[in-house]
XYZ file of C-alpha atoms in Angstrom:
737
model
C 23.559 -33.645 -39.803
C 21.343 -31.524 -38.138
C 18.981 -29.095 -40.571
C 17.170 -26.785 -38.784
C 16.683 -23.442 -38.857
C 15.580 -21.423 -36.362
C 12.195 -20.939 -37.883
C 9.454 -19.661 -35.147
C 5.900 -19.828 -36.197
C 4.091 -18.912 -32.461
C 1.109 -16.707 -33.186
C -0.524 -14.138 -30.852
C -4.362 -14.704 -30.354
C -5.801 -11.751 -31.941
C -9.686 -12.070 -31.906
C -11.439 -9.098 -30.472
C -14.164 -10.255 -29.198
C -17.087 -8.028 -27.252
C -15.594 -9.638 -24.728
C -11.885 -8.158 -25.535
C -12.722 -4.786 -26.524
C -14.577 -4.636 -23.027
C -11.554 -4.652 -20.522
C -9.274 -3.570 -23.061
C -11.731 -0.287 -22.908
C -11.935 -0.046 -18.697
C -8.597 -0.732 -18.756
C -7.962 2.346 -20.932
C -10.003 4.877 -18.818
C -8.424 3.417 -15.648
C -4.529 3.893 -17.392
C -6.620 7.516 -18.210
C -7.225 8.675 -15.169
C -4.229 7.465 -13.002
C -1.787 9.427 -16.289
C -4.550 12.273 -14.357
C -3.108 12.563 -11.928
C 0.362 12.630 -12.859
C 1.704 15.923 -11.464
C 4.821 15.456 -13.887
C 3.384 15.717 -16.479
C 2.235 18.653 -18.740
C -1.517 19.689 -19.344
C -3.614 19.573 -22.887
C -6.511 21.111 -22.557
C -9.128 19.642 -25.767
C -12.458 21.100 -25.099
C -15.784 19.112 -26.435
C -18.844 21.329 -28.880
C -20.834 19.654 -27.079
C -23.156 17.233 -29.629
C -27.313 17.615 -29.371
C -28.824 15.060 -26.837
C -31.403 13.854 -28.917
C -30.949 10.460 -30.978
C -28.740 7.430 -32.233
C -24.686 8.577 -32.863
C -23.737 8.853 -36.325
C -20.737 8.965 -38.454
C -20.845 12.164 -38.226
C -19.673 11.647 -33.951
C -17.315 9.022 -35.286
C -15.716 11.438 -37.105
C -15.837 14.417 -34.421
C -15.150 11.653 -31.588
C -12.016 9.801 -33.335
C -10.507 12.181 -34.638
C -10.416 14.002 -30.824
C -8.930 10.888 -29.620
C -6.107 10.274 -32.028
C -5.436 13.796 -31.216
C -5.177 12.734 -27.237
C -3.634 9.083 -27.519
C -0.740 10.946 -29.798
C -0.846 13.532 -26.414
C -0.822 11.045 -24.278
C 2.396 9.318 -25.735
C 4.830 12.332 -25.642
C 4.401 12.974 -21.830
C 0.953 15.016 -21.637
C -2.348 14.229 -19.203
C -4.896 15.855 -21.674
C -7.980 17.266 -20.227
C -11.178 16.796 -21.816
C -14.438 16.207 -20.525
C -16.929 15.221 -23.105
C -20.072 16.926 -22.761
C -23.789 17.377 -24.111
C -26.657 20.677 -25.264
C -29.381 19.895 -23.352
C -32.214 22.528 -24.249
C -33.226 24.050 -27.509
C -36.527 22.801 -29.910
C -36.071 18.700 -31.266
C -36.386 17.904 -27.043
C -39.422 20.350 -26.787
C -41.274 18.324 -30.143
C -40.342 14.546 -29.512
C -41.485 15.457 -25.502
C -43.946 17.681 -26.031
C -44.772 21.523 -25.704
C -45.124 22.390 -22.068
C -45.022 20.101 -19.852
C -42.997 20.124 -16.586
C -38.996 19.867 -16.943
C -38.318 17.162 -15.326
C -39.653 15.170 -18.486
C -37.695 16.927 -20.455
C -34.798 16.560 -17.692
C -35.950 12.609 -18.300
C -35.491 12.432 -21.564
C -32.462 13.905 -22.337
C -30.154 11.747 -19.332
C -31.546 8.988 -22.024
C -30.685 9.668 -24.493
C -27.200 10.893 -22.761
C -26.777 7.280 -21.498
C -27.533 6.370 -24.836
C -24.743 8.112 -26.996
C -21.881 7.045 -24.031
C -22.710 3.115 -24.947
C -22.404 4.085 -28.275
C -18.503 6.252 -28.219
C -17.673 4.096 -26.207
C -17.351 1.052 -29.249
C -15.636 3.256 -31.073
C -11.970 2.644 -28.771
C -12.535 6.497 -27.216
C -10.417 7.652 -23.686
C -12.168 9.415 -21.809
C -13.922 10.058 -18.167
C -17.405 9.145 -18.999
C -18.456 9.634 -15.662
C -17.237 13.121 -15.398
C -19.268 14.740 -18.894
C -21.071 17.738 -19.505
C -24.710 19.039 -19.834
C -25.659 22.433 -20.491
C -28.984 21.658 -18.140
C -26.804 20.551 -15.673
C -27.533 23.242 -12.420
C -24.431 24.223 -11.800
C -23.448 24.962 -15.371
C -27.047 26.666 -15.228
C -25.951 29.068 -12.413
C -22.307 29.812 -14.133
C -24.114 30.271 -17.007
C -26.012 33.631 -14.977
C -23.508 34.932 -13.243
C -21.739 34.869 -17.427
C -24.852 35.740 -18.698
C -24.396 39.210 -16.006
C -21.146 40.563 -17.160
C -22.902 40.610 -20.813
C -25.308 42.706 -19.061
C -22.452 44.682 -17.470
C -20.281 45.228 -19.926
C -22.950 46.362 -22.477
C -23.567 44.012 -24.795
C -27.416 43.254 -24.173
C -29.937 44.941 -25.707
C -33.420 45.138 -25.694
C -35.971 46.993 -28.192
C -38.270 46.049 -31.180
C -36.865 44.782 -34.191
C -38.112 42.496 -37.211
C -37.013 38.612 -36.542
C -37.868 35.291 -38.441
C -40.644 33.908 -36.857
C -41.794 30.264 -37.587
C -45.711 29.610 -37.527
C -45.316 25.698 -36.462
C -42.065 26.198 -34.062
C -44.248 29.247 -32.685
C -40.618 31.146 -31.815
C -38.411 33.056 -33.133
C -35.493 31.289 -34.577
C -31.878 32.488 -34.759
C -29.471 32.738 -37.934
C -28.631 28.771 -37.754
C -31.925 28.088 -37.694
C -32.631 29.326 -41.626
C -32.299 27.952 -44.571
C -31.502 31.009 -47.161
C -32.996 30.040 -50.895
C -33.165 32.185 -53.503
C -36.071 32.487 -55.844
C -38.142 34.529 -58.541
C -41.849 35.334 -57.157
C -44.552 37.310 -58.872
C -45.222 39.656 -55.701
C -47.803 42.785 -55.525
C -46.269 45.793 -55.299
C -46.593 49.291 -55.699
C -44.373 51.041 -57.278
C -44.120 55.234 -55.881
C -42.922 58.023 -59.126
C -41.282 60.622 -57.424
C -42.776 64.509 -58.561
C -40.936 64.836 -62.136
C -41.547 60.823 -63.326
C -38.305 60.165 -63.820
C -37.642 57.549 -61.393
C -39.349 54.963 -59.247
C -38.996 53.250 -56.181
C -40.736 50.088 -55.611
C -41.020 49.241 -51.589
C -42.275 45.973 -49.774
C -43.214 45.127 -46.668
C -41.818 41.690 -45.701
C -40.287 40.667 -49.105
C -36.414 40.695 -48.325
C -34.350 41.307 -51.944
C -31.664 39.858 -52.334
C -30.235 43.263 -52.508
C -31.478 47.040 -53.172
C -31.829 46.475 -56.905
C -31.950 47.769 -60.444
C -34.156 47.423 -62.789
C -36.098 48.822 -65.139
C -40.777 48.929 -65.470
C -42.662 49.987 -68.208
C -39.534 51.986 -69.839
C -38.307 53.372 -66.197
C -35.451 52.645 -63.859
C -36.832 51.767 -60.130
C -35.406 50.707 -57.066
C -36.867 47.973 -55.296
C -36.160 47.691 -51.508
C -37.346 47.382 -48.736
C -39.034 49.308 -45.720
C -41.606 48.884 -42.967
C -45.353 50.791 -42.735
C -43.805 54.210 -40.627
C -41.258 54.250 -43.545
C -43.503 53.494 -46.313
C -46.469 56.808 -44.345
C -43.435 59.154 -45.144
C -42.592 58.266 -48.144
C -46.018 58.373 -48.933
C -46.072 62.023 -48.285
C -43.998 62.987 -51.255
C -44.722 60.035 -54.063
C -47.687 58.857 -55.726
C -48.708 55.415 -55.836
C -49.410 52.717 -58.296
C -49.947 49.325 -57.917
C -48.329 46.717 -59.727
C -47.470 42.739 -60.272
C -44.253 41.701 -61.382
C -42.307 38.483 -60.614
C -38.894 39.529 -58.872
C -35.878 37.850 -57.524
C -36.675 37.372 -52.875
C -34.589 35.105 -50.090
C -36.803 32.748 -48.909
C -36.223 32.141 -45.531
C -37.091 28.612 -44.430
C -36.884 26.999 -40.661
C -34.620 24.019 -40.656
C -36.850 21.222 -38.625
C -40.096 22.629 -40.424
C -39.243 23.827 -44.172
C -42.213 26.343 -43.838
C -41.498 29.919 -45.061
C -40.407 32.111 -41.978
C -42.225 35.674 -41.297
C -40.931 38.499 -40.296
C -42.068 39.857 -37.298
C -41.594 42.963 -35.365
C -41.784 41.755 -31.544
C -39.838 43.232 -28.057
C -36.341 40.137 -27.999
C -33.124 40.122 -26.422
C -29.621 41.233 -28.430
C -26.065 40.607 -28.292
C -23.709 42.727 -29.713
C -21.931 41.234 -31.421
C -18.809 43.987 -32.756
C -16.130 43.378 -31.721
C -12.658 44.181 -32.791
C -10.099 41.627 -35.009
C -7.148 42.004 -32.875
C -7.420 39.269 -30.709
C -7.399 36.409 -33.775
C -2.999 36.509 -34.476
C -2.187 34.107 -31.776
C -4.998 31.801 -32.635
C -3.844 28.724 -35.471
C -5.860 27.235 -38.444
C -6.237 23.755 -39.062
C -6.323 23.216 -42.165
C -5.124 27.232 -43.112
C -7.420 28.506 -45.173
C -10.023 27.956 -42.923
C -9.269 31.402 -40.927
C -11.752 33.647 -44.097
C -13.611 31.352 -43.196
C -14.463 32.029 -39.644
C -12.938 36.259 -39.904
C -15.603 36.274 -42.279
C -18.839 34.108 -40.316
C -17.241 36.459 -36.762
C -16.927 39.444 -37.317
C -19.667 40.193 -39.996
C -22.748 38.866 -38.170
C -25.278 41.214 -37.285
C -26.899 41.322 -33.554
C -27.110 37.881 -32.007
C -30.988 37.153 -30.821
C -30.896 35.295 -27.804
C -34.671 35.116 -27.337
C -36.832 32.324 -27.694
C -40.448 32.283 -27.495
C -40.233 28.665 -25.890
C -40.121 26.159 -23.372
C -37.121 23.615 -22.865
C -34.171 26.536 -21.770
C -32.367 28.270 -19.323
C -34.238 31.188 -18.242
C -33.095 35.254 -19.296
C -33.170 35.736 -16.126
C -33.695 39.517 -16.509
C -36.597 42.617 -15.667
C -37.689 44.794 -18.887
C -38.821 48.360 -19.577
C -39.075 48.534 -22.640
C -35.593 49.332 -23.692
C -34.507 49.335 -19.884
C -33.226 46.592 -17.801
C -32.295 46.138 -13.792
C -28.718 46.471 -12.687
C -28.818 44.941 -8.881
C -26.053 44.026 -7.548
C -28.094 42.263 -4.719
C -31.574 40.906 -7.515
C -28.260 39.235 -9.354
C -26.538 37.093 -6.414
C -31.381 35.706 -5.330
C -31.443 35.606 -9.590
C -28.609 33.172 -9.623
C -29.210 31.650 -6.285
C -32.276 30.601 -7.049
C -32.889 30.251 -11.298
C -34.643 27.078 -10.707
C -37.372 28.980 -9.512
C -37.312 31.937 -11.251
C -40.910 31.623 -11.912
C -41.303 32.632 -9.025
C -39.064 34.840 -7.482
C -40.749 38.735 -7.542
C -39.506 42.601 -6.321
C -40.809 44.749 -4.677
C -42.790 46.842 -5.181
C -41.014 49.821 -6.583
C -39.850 47.359 -9.323
C -43.672 47.441 -10.059
C -43.039 48.645 -13.639
C -40.535 46.373 -14.346
C -42.584 43.214 -16.618
C -40.556 40.329 -15.851
C -38.629 38.343 -19.379
C -40.706 34.992 -20.096
C -38.352 33.891 -22.740
C -35.196 31.160 -22.194
C -32.081 32.021 -23.590
C -31.171 30.551 -27.752
C -29.370 27.383 -26.971
C -25.938 28.385 -29.126
C -25.345 30.471 -26.493
C -25.397 27.836 -23.480
C -22.851 26.130 -25.418
C -20.724 28.834 -25.952
C -20.352 30.267 -23.060
C -18.504 26.969 -21.405
C -15.420 28.796 -22.185
C -16.598 29.534 -18.708
C -19.404 27.914 -17.337
C -17.391 24.627 -17.995
C -13.095 25.374 -18.598
C -13.652 27.535 -16.265
C -14.390 25.229 -13.158
C -14.043 26.803 -9.586
C -11.257 24.008 -8.007
C -9.543 24.933 -11.281
C -9.453 26.729 -14.691
C -8.960 25.078 -17.658
C -9.186 28.519 -19.897
C -8.213 28.843 -23.040
C -8.731 25.235 -24.950
C -5.539 24.353 -26.432
C -7.263 22.274 -29.175
C -11.748 23.184 -30.406
C -12.341 20.490 -33.244
C -15.733 20.613 -34.610
C -17.417 20.328 -37.835
C -17.307 22.930 -40.658
C -21.109 23.921 -40.677
C -19.346 25.063 -36.134
C -17.798 28.222 -37.892
C -21.162 29.992 -37.930
C -22.229 27.774 -34.473
C -20.437 26.614 -31.537
C -16.574 28.489 -32.778
C -18.515 31.563 -33.211
C -20.393 32.336 -30.233
C -17.652 30.886 -28.113
C -15.274 33.981 -29.385
C -17.796 36.392 -29.504
C -18.818 35.267 -25.948
C -14.816 35.482 -24.662
C -14.065 37.482 -26.458
C -16.616 40.167 -24.324
C -15.634 37.834 -21.234
C -12.884 36.658 -20.795
C -10.967 39.202 -22.955
C -9.277 36.563 -25.366
C -10.064 33.582 -27.471
C -10.687 30.836 -26.065
C -8.844 28.306 -27.846
C -5.517 28.340 -28.896
C -6.210 26.264 -32.081
C -9.165 25.348 -33.899
C -8.976 22.530 -36.314
C -12.622 22.309 -38.780
C -13.295 18.536 -40.400
C -14.801 17.954 -43.038
C -19.216 16.073 -42.686
C -20.092 12.363 -43.816
C -20.755 12.213 -47.097
C -21.730 9.200 -49.634
C -19.906 7.567 -52.201
C -21.786 10.618 -54.193
C -20.400 12.788 -52.228
C -23.773 13.724 -51.294
C -23.596 14.762 -47.210
C -25.862 12.562 -44.704
C -28.017 13.816 -43.377
C -31.388 12.445 -40.743
C -33.144 14.793 -42.979
C -32.584 12.669 -45.987
C -32.573 10.203 -44.285
C -29.144 9.012 -46.246
C -27.530 8.234 -42.876
C -25.336 4.884 -41.970
C -25.051 3.517 -38.475
C -22.039 3.486 -37.329
C -22.983 0.712 -35.203
C -24.478 -1.313 -39.082
C -20.314 -0.935 -40.634
C -18.775 -2.264 -37.383
C -21.295 -4.941 -37.303
C -19.873 -5.989 -40.918
C -16.654 -4.507 -41.732
C -15.437 -5.106 -36.878
C -14.444 -1.645 -34.981
C -10.494 -1.871 -35.336
C -11.985 -1.633 -39.577
C -14.167 2.020 -38.676
C -12.147 3.585 -37.166
C -8.751 3.256 -39.079
C -10.454 3.772 -42.306
C -12.038 7.264 -40.089
C -8.708 8.040 -38.432
C -6.520 7.426 -41.302
C -8.486 9.854 -43.693
C -7.814 13.504 -44.971
C -10.656 14.439 -42.410
C -10.499 18.271 -42.972
C -11.848 17.340 -46.191
C -15.728 15.416 -46.496
C -15.167 11.288 -45.906
C -17.053 8.916 -48.057
C -17.798 5.889 -47.120
C -18.354 2.994 -49.491
C -17.881 -0.693 -49.252
C -15.234 -0.253 -51.988
C -12.908 2.958 -50.007
C -13.231 0.861 -46.251
C -12.088 -3.129 -47.958
C -9.067 -1.609 -49.649
C -8.223 0.006 -46.098
C -8.325 -2.514 -44.623
C -5.778 -4.743 -46.685
C -3.560 -1.401 -45.936
C -4.369 -3.486 -42.546
C -3.060 -6.166 -43.332
C 0.299 -5.167 -44.908
C 1.549 -3.021 -42.214
C 0.104 -5.813 -39.257
C 1.912 -8.413 -41.619
C 5.684 -6.733 -40.962
C 5.008 -6.188 -37.132
C 4.025 -10.059 -36.784
C 7.448 -10.665 -38.394
C 9.575 -8.535 -35.971
C 7.099 -9.837 -32.979
C 7.515 -13.536 -33.607
C 11.402 -13.387 -34.106
C 11.872 -10.998 -30.381
C 12.900 -11.750 -27.201
C 10.119 -10.443 -24.736
C 11.220 -7.350 -22.273
C 11.025 -10.408 -19.648
C 14.376 -12.501 -20.864
C 17.636 -11.313 -19.080
C 19.137 -8.536 -21.996
C 19.835 -6.189 -20.361
C 23.898 -7.309 -21.304
C 23.769 -7.259 -24.399
C 24.276 -4.902 -26.649
C 23.442 -3.320 -29.901
C 26.567 -3.186 -31.645
C 25.938 -4.535 -35.240
C 25.553 -1.319 -38.244
C 22.467 -2.489 -39.662
C 20.842 -2.269 -36.417
C 22.304 1.168 -35.328
C 21.032 2.186 -38.237
C 17.828 1.076 -38.885
C 17.093 2.495 -34.670
C 18.811 6.006 -36.252
C 15.860 5.720 -38.913
C 13.166 5.153 -36.794
C 14.569 8.124 -34.470
C 14.184 10.585 -37.837
C 11.112 9.199 -38.421
C 10.084 10.131 -34.731
C 10.973 13.526 -34.881
C 8.749 14.081 -38.623
C 6.145 12.724 -37.285
C 5.609 14.379 -34.302
C 6.384 17.560 -36.555
C 2.959 16.865 -38.732
C 1.808 15.865 -35.565
C 1.811 19.332 -34.685
C 0.195 20.753 -37.956
C -2.364 18.214 -36.688
C -2.762 15.788 -39.520
C -3.112 12.485 -38.173
C -3.830 11.553 -41.691
C -0.597 12.597 -42.636
C 1.559 11.301 -39.246
C -0.250 8.041 -40.650
C 1.584 7.504 -44.415
C 4.552 8.335 -42.978
C 4.507 5.581 -40.542
C 3.287 3.336 -42.922
C 5.062 3.377 -46.269
C 8.267 3.545 -43.438
C 6.706 -0.374 -42.086
C 6.555 -1.306 -45.777
C 9.356 0.719 -47.380
C 11.335 0.236 -44.890
C 11.376 -2.089 -42.235
C 10.578 -5.120 -44.300
C 12.761 -4.551 -47.667
C 15.566 -2.705 -45.393
C 15.636 -4.051 -42.167
C 14.074 -7.654 -41.888
C 15.566 -8.715 -45.277
C 19.105 -8.417 -44.109
C 18.854 -9.704 -40.639
C 17.020 -13.208 -41.909
C 20.209 -15.226 -41.550
C 20.903 -13.881 -38.425
C 17.707 -14.586 -37.558
C 17.068 -18.317 -38.679
C 20.845 -19.625 -39.024
C 22.414 -18.247 -36.434
C 22.222 -20.435 -33.137
C 19.338 -19.584 -30.846
C 21.869 -17.594 -28.187
C 24.613 -15.997 -30.235
C 25.176 -12.714 -29.421
C 25.064 -11.454 -33.703
C 21.965 -13.073 -33.271
C 20.421 -11.843 -30.416
C 21.399 -7.648 -31.629
C 19.047 -8.454 -34.096
C 15.878 -9.784 -31.459
C 17.193 -6.462 -28.948
C 16.974 -4.620 -32.210
C 12.789 -5.746 -32.885
C 12.715 -5.279 -29.677
C 13.272 -1.953 -29.047
C 11.045 -1.173 -32.999
C 8.007 -2.920 -32.444
C 8.207 -0.831 -28.952
C 8.133 2.207 -31.419
C 6.366 1.336 -33.615
C 3.478 -0.204 -31.620
C 2.740 3.427 -29.095
C 2.819 5.488 -32.925
C 0.197 3.434 -35.014
C -1.879 2.581 -31.357
C -4.077 5.284 -32.049
C -5.433 4.317 -35.594
C -5.215 0.464 -34.666
C -6.025 0.419 -30.827
C -6.979 -2.586 -30.089
C -4.549 -4.851 -32.294
C -1.158 -2.294 -30.821
C -2.283 -3.019 -26.712
C -2.564 -6.439 -27.750
C 0.659 -7.104 -28.963
C 2.201 -4.750 -26.224
C 0.402 -6.439 -23.332
C 2.033 -9.416 -24.688
C 5.627 -8.090 -24.983
C 5.509 -5.972 -22.135
C 3.378 -6.454 -19.677
C 2.485 -3.439 -19.216
C -0.387 -0.476 -20.421
C 0.656 0.944 -23.576
C -1.429 3.661 -22.824
C 1.048 5.154 -20.173
C 3.583 4.465 -21.544
C 5.463 7.509 -23.673
C 7.946 7.459 -26.679
C 11.368 7.180 -25.738
C 14.558 9.870 -27.263
C 16.764 7.205 -27.733
C 19.933 8.946 -28.851
C 21.980 6.358 -31.108
C 25.928 6.115 -31.131
C 26.507 5.405 -35.427
C 28.708 7.978 -37.094
C 28.555 8.945 -40.494
C 30.682 6.559 -42.301
C 28.992 3.972 -40.491
C 25.025 5.433 -42.711
C 27.364 6.800 -46.087
C 28.833 2.984 -45.981
C 25.170 0.977 -45.326
C 23.485 3.956 -47.960
C 26.242 2.609 -50.788
C 25.970 -0.683 -50.709
C 21.997 0.142 -50.401
C 22.272 1.086 -53.648
C 24.338 -1.809 -55.187
C 21.557 -3.865 -54.036
C 19.279 -1.914 -56.140
C 22.380 -2.776 -59.183
C 22.840 -6.015 -58.824
C 18.736 -7.207 -58.398
C 18.205 -4.988 -61.387
C 21.599 -7.833 -63.169
C 19.584 -10.613 -65.116
C 22.452 -13.401 -65.555
C 21.899 -16.809 -64.798
C 23.117 -19.006 -61.848
C 24.595 -14.741 -60.901
C 24.446 -15.959 -57.014
C 27.167 -18.814 -57.626
C 29.739 -15.949 -59.276
C 31.994 -13.255 -57.502
C 30.551 -9.718 -57.409
C 33.720 -7.838 -58.470
C 32.609 -3.960 -57.380
C 34.148 -0.823 -58.567
C 33.150 1.880 -56.559
C 34.777 5.644 -55.564
C 34.082 4.584 -52.300
C 36.404 1.659 -51.682
C 37.483 2.469 -48.599
C 34.368 2.534 -47.382
C 32.687 -0.290 -47.738
C 36.575 -2.689 -47.838
C 35.764 -3.251 -44.915
C 32.153 -4.792 -44.700
C 33.514 -6.956 -48.440
C 33.196 -10.037 -46.423
C 29.493 -9.369 -45.193
C 28.245 -7.974 -48.540
C 27.046 -11.639 -49.152
C 24.514 -11.428 -46.350
C 22.705 -7.846 -48.242
C 22.709 -9.840 -51.440
C 22.337 -13.778 -50.612
C 25.350 -14.200 -53.304
C 28.248 -16.317 -53.105
C 31.431 -14.316 -52.614
C 31.899 -10.411 -53.308
C 35.004 -7.949 -53.822
C 35.423 -4.724 -53.736
C 37.891 -2.485 -55.805
C 38.697 1.054 -55.583
C 37.290 2.914 -59.978
C 36.380 5.905 -60.403
C 33.666 5.093 -61.864
C 30.594 2.616 -60.109
C 30.107 -0.287 -61.568
C 30.472 -4.361 -60.963
C 31.237 -7.049 -62.912
C 30.092 -11.269 -62.553
C 32.734 -13.508 -62.625
C 32.334 -17.101 -63.415
C 33.831 -19.377 -59.850
C 33.960 -23.636 -60.052
C 32.352 -25.670 -57.438
C 29.761 -22.941 -55.753
C 26.990 -24.714 -54.852
C 23.730 -24.134 -52.359
C 24.652 -25.280 -48.577
C 20.754 -27.385 -47.826
C 20.479 -25.581 -43.996
C 21.258 -22.189 -44.681
C 21.150 -21.834 -48.694
C 24.058 -18.985 -49.352
C 26.611 -20.344 -51.558
C 29.958 -21.557 -50.822
C 32.760 -24.500 -52.371
C 33.064 -25.706 -49.051
C 30.667 -28.174 -48.435
C 30.136 -31.393 -46.323
C 27.537 -33.433 -46.517
C 25.709 -30.839 -48.238
C 25.834 -27.831 -46.000
C 28.562 -25.591 -45.342
C 31.576 -24.776 -43.105
C 29.537 -21.965 -42.203
C 26.283 -24.244 -40.980
C 29.206 -26.515 -39.465
C 30.703 -24.107 -36.964
C 26.880 -22.389 -35.579
C 26.177 -26.729 -35.441
C 29.030 -27.262 -33.121
C 28.124 -23.583 -31.362
C 31.180 -21.826 -32.492
C 30.158 -17.420 -31.911
C 29.790 -16.302 -35.518
C 30.893 -12.397 -34.768
C 28.906 -10.077 -37.718
C 29.492 -6.444 -37.211
C 27.853 -5.136 -40.607
C 24.926 -7.395 -41.210
């Protein structure tokens, strides 16, 4: 007698060699181009905050780009075409220092191009989807021209100011520095001060010139209350006329301003500079969604309490400030504007007629934060089509005082509305001690090194399943723990893959009728709805937790464990067996799409083998599952009975008759014969009862079948009557399990 079961041992070759990953990445980018040409898909815009074009990519880049890529893949899966152009910030002092001061512009451009090429190679290896050839550079001719056009709009809006003000200057940078390049520390210092007392000698004022106190300080000196304030030379001269002065040396708390690059103390100087008036109203913020929500307060504080913004820098490498100045006046002339916009690359050669002989050409360059801040106009509002405003701006938490800030302020002035609908803030990469990784501290870990040690998919999985709203701590222990979770999920997917039917087989005429099959498909639809709601709040780590829990706690114990009899025991072509195989194919289709943002290569390889198509081009389907409330209730009742049965510790309980006493007898009585496939026991009897109870009754001559491992009193040649019928080719009708 044949005891053979339908146990399939096929394995899928999932070796992520360099050739395999390159081939898949290439196909993703080809698919992305096809998706972007699809007119039926609705557009979704993610604007890339330009990273600085200097140095190798680090874990900060990895967090940022993978967080964006997860959103891109999720949006594509529900039918969007995601407009995403990666960009680079190309100007500024670090590049100028690296190449050398006062070099020809071509030297800087060549250096930047090499750095961008190097970073693109690194980002491609993170399995990020993008049309890399269409990236933007803030130094490109078209963008610089549009930037100058935008700058003249700021002038028209009376937002560009010229004047002498106190500003921080770095002797090593040989330039004024922006607010974002300053590090502030509070320190006690012995300082030479002059105390001026009023004529009645009751109160005094200590006036400092060039020292920044924390605030106006009231303190006691020589038993006299004095007020310490910071004044300029002219103001001091006026005070001297009315007050008597006496020099003292006193230790007071002062703010020390340092250059973020050179760590040298900055001087306060009074120079003619170009400024932007940053005063804007808060009424445009109500329609912006902030993720996480608490960042709204941080954004309001950084944007609406910002002082006047100095945008002029005394440097070489950058976009020239194309204005002619006479004291605090700027020439406003449309012909000159057009001339400047057209010939901005030859700014130094532009000369005006003798009519403007008293106006001097500005020799400064624009702050790089204005270069990147204006990309809502220079990049999103292109010549051919507008992608303004963006649906998402997503960057690190330091960008509240940086790119988020400069983008929002300039957009409100120029476009009269915010440049983004959703503002997402992520944390930093930190080590196991919680210390921020940074180039200056020399404690960074290269993504390349982590990929070598753990594999590309493991690094991506670790980042994409972490809560990036907070800082992400990278440690060997945490990465290994996350890799263990991958195995548990893959085991379930691999089981379904081995036992399903491939799509190219003739399965069109077979309907999914069995209750447990329809029950799990209903559960999948609810899962998709739940994940969609979470994804709309941009908590990808949370949607993965829900997905993982469903795979491990629902698909595996509730579905797979209860269909093994149909899979292994029934005849290969039995309709009931094929029903669960088709169900697994449907489950796999949805699960692979849902898990692809987290395990892109693995899901792509499984998908290709099953469906012979591109996963990324496939839209997640919405299915209407025909299952009644009564059927759902019956499954839930039986699952509760199974829990109770599993708790019973009685010898040979599987060989006994299980009497199920329940008030739901009318619901589960029709399932009575098939309950044994759920509980893996001999036989069950359902009785109407007020209380929920189970009772085991001893039955003689119950023997285990050598083929199906089920229990029966009708055993012939060591196998049960059911197995004999199966071997003889008789169809086994299964309604519930």
